[in-house]
PDB file of C-alpha atoms in Angstrom:
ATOM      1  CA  UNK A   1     -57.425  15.998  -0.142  1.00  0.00           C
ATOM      2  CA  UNK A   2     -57.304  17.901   3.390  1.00  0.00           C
ATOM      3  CA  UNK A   3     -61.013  18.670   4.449  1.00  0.00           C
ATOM      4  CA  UNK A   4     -61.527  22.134   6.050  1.00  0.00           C
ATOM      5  CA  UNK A   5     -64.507  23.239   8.177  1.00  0.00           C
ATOM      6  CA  UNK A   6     -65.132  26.975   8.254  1.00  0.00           C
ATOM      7  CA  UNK A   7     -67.808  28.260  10.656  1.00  0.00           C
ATOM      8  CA  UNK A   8     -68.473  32.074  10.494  1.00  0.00           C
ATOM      9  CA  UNK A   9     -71.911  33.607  11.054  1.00  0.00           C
ATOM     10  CA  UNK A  10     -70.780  36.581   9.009  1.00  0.00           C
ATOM     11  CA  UNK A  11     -71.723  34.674   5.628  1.00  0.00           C
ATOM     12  CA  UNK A  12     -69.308  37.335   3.563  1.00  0.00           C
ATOM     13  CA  UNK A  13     -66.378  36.142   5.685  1.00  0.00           C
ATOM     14  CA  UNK A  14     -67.550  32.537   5.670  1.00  0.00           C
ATOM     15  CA  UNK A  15     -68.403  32.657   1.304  1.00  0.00           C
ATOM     16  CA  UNK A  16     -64.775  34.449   1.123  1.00  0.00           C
ATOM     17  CA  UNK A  17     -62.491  32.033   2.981  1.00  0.00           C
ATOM     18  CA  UNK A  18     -64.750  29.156   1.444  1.00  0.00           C
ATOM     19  CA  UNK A  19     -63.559  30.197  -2.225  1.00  0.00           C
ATOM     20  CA  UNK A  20     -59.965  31.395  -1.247  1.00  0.00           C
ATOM     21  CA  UNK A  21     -59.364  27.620   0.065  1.00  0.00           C
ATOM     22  CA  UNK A  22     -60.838  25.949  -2.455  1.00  0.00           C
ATOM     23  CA  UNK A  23     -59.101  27.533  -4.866  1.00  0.00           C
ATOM     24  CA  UNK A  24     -56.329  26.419  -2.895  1.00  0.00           C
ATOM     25  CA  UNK A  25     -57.091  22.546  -3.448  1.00  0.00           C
ATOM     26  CA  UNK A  26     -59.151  22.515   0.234  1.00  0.00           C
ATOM     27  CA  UNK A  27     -61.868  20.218  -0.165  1.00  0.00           C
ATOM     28  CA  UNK A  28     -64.414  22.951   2.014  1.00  0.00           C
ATOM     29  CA  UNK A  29     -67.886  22.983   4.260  1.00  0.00           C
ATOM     30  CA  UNK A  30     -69.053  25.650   5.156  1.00  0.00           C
ATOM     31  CA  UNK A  31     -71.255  26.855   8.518  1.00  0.00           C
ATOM     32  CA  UNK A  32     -72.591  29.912   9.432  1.00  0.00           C
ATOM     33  CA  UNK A  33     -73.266  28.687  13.432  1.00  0.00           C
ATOM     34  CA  UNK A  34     -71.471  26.367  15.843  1.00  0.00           C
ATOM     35  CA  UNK A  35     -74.455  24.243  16.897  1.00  0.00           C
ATOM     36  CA  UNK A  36     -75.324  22.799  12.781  1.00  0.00           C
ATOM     37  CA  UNK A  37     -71.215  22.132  12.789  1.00  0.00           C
ATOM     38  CA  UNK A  38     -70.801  20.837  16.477  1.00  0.00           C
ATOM     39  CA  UNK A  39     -74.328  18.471  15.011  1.00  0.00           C
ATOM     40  CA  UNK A  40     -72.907  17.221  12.012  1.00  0.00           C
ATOM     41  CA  UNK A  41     -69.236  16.097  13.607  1.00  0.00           C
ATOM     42  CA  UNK A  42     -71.170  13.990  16.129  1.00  0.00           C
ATOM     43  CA  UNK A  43     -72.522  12.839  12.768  1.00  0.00           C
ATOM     44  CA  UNK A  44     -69.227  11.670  12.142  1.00  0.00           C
ATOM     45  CA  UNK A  45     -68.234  10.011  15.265  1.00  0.00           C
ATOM     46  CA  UNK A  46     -68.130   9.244  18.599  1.00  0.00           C
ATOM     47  CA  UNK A  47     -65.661  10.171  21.118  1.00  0.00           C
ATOM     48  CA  UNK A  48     -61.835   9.326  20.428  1.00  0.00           C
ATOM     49  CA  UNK A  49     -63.189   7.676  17.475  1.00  0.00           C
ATOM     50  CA  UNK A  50     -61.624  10.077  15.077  1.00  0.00           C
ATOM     51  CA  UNK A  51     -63.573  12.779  12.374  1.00  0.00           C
ATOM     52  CA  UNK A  52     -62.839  12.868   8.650  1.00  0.00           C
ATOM     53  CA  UNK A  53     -61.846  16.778   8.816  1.00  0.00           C
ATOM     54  CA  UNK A  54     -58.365  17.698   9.095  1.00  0.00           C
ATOM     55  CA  UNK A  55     -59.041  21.233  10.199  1.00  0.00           C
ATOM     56  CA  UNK A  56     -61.653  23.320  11.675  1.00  0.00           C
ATOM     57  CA  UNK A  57     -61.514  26.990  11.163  1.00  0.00           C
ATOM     58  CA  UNK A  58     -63.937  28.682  13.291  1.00  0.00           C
ATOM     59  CA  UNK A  59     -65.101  32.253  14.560  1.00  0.00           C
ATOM     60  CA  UNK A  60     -64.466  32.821  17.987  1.00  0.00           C
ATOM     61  CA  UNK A  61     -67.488  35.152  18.896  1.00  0.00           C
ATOM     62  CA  UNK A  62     -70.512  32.980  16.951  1.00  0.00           C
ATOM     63  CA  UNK A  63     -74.313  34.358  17.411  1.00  0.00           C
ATOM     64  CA  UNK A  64     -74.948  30.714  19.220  1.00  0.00           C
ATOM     65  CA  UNK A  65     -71.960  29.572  21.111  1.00  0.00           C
ATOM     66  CA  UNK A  66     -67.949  30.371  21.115  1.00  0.00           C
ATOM     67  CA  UNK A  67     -65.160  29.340  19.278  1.00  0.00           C
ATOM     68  CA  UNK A  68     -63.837  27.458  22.665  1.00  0.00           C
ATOM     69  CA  UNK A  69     -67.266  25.573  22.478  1.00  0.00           C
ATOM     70  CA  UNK A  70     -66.609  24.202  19.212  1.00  0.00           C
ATOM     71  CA  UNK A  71     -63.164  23.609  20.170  1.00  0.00           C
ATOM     72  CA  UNK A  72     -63.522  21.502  22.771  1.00  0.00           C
ATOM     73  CA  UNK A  73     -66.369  19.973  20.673  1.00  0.00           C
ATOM     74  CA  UNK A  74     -63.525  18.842  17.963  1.00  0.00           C
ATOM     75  CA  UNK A  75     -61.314  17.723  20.578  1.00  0.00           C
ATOM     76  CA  UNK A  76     -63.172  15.494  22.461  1.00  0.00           C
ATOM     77  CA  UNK A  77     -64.150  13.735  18.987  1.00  0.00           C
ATOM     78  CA  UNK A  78     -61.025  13.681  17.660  1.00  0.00           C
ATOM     79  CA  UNK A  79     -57.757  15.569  19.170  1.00  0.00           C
ATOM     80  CA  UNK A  80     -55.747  15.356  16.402  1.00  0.00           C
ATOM     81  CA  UNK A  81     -58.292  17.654  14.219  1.00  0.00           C
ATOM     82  CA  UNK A  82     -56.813  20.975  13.929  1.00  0.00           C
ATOM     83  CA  UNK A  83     -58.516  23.889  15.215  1.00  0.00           C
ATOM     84  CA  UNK A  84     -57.675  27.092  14.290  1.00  0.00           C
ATOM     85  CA  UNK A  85     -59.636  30.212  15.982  1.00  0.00           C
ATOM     86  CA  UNK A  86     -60.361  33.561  14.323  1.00  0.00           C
ATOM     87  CA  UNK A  87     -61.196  37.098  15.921  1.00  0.00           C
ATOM     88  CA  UNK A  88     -61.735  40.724  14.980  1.00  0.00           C
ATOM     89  CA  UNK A  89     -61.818  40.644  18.958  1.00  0.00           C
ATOM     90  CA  UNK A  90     -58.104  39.644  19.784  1.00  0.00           C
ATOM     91  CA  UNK A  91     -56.897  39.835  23.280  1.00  0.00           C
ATOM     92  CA  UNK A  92     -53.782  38.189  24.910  1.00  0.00           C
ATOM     93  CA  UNK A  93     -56.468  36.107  27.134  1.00  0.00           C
ATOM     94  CA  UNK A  94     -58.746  34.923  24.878  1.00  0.00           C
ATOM     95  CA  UNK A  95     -55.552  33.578  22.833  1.00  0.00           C
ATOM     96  CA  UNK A  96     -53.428  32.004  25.450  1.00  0.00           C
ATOM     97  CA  UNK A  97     -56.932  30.536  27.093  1.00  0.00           C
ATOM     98  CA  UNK A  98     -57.248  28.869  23.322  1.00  0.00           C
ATOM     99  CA  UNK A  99     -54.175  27.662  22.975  1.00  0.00           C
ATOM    100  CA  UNK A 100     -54.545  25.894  26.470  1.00  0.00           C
ATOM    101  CA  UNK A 101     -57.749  23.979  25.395  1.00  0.00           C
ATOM    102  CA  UNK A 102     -55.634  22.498  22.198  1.00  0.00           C
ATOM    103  CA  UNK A 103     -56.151  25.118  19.292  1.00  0.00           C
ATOM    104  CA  UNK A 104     -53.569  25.506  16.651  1.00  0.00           C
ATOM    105  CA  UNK A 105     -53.589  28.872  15.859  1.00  0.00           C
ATOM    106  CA  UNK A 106     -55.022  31.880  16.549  1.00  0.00           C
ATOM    107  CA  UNK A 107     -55.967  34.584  13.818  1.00  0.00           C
ATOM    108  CA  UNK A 108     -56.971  38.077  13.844  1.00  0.00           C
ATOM    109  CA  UNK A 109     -59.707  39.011  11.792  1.00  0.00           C
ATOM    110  CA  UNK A 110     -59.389  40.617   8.625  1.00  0.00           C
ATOM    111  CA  UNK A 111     -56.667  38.203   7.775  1.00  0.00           C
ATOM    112  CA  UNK A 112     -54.460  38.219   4.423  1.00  0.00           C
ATOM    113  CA  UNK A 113     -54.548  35.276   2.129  1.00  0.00           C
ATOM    114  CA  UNK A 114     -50.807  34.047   3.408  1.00  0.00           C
ATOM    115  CA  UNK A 115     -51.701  34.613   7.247  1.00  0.00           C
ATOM    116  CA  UNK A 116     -54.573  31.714   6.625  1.00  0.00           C
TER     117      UNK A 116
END
């Protein structure tokens, strides 16, 4: 079963997207700042070691640190962990500057059900 991380520290968004993939057959964690996720993946290993989450699906404005935080946070654990980066803040900088430091996506927030 593919393992999702969410992190959103608006807990509606985070509760929301946590049912709507589980419902899709996700097998879902949930965290609602980057610092208790970025904790528990260096729970789960040590660099180039590899993490038991397929994909990481995180805020990009957090009230602790960025979405390119916890980005590079995944990738230097594990670079094939997908990272995908959400916004109600989209600019053409902030995505291209994302994309550059490995994520796989880039979403504007509110998203649809199909978009995620």
């Amino acid at each position: 079963m593919t393992k999702v991380w969410i992190i959103d520290d608006e807990v509606n968004v985070l509760k929301m997207t946590q049912i709507m993939l589980t419902r899709e057959g996700y097998d879902v964690r949930g965290f609602e700042n980057g610092l208790s996720a970025i904790e528990a993946l260096a729970r789960l290993g040590q660099p180039g070691t590899g993490l038991d989450v397929d994909i990481v699906l995180t805020d990009f404005r957090l009230n602790d640190i960025t979405g390119l935080e916890v980005l590079k946070a995944v990738k230097s654990l594990d670079a094939s962990t997908q990272v995908v980066l959400m916004t109600a803040y989209a600019t053409t900088s902030t995505a291209v500057e994302a994309m550059k430091e490995g994520a796989f996506d880039y979403i504007e927030k509110p998203f649809k059900r199909d978009a995620l």
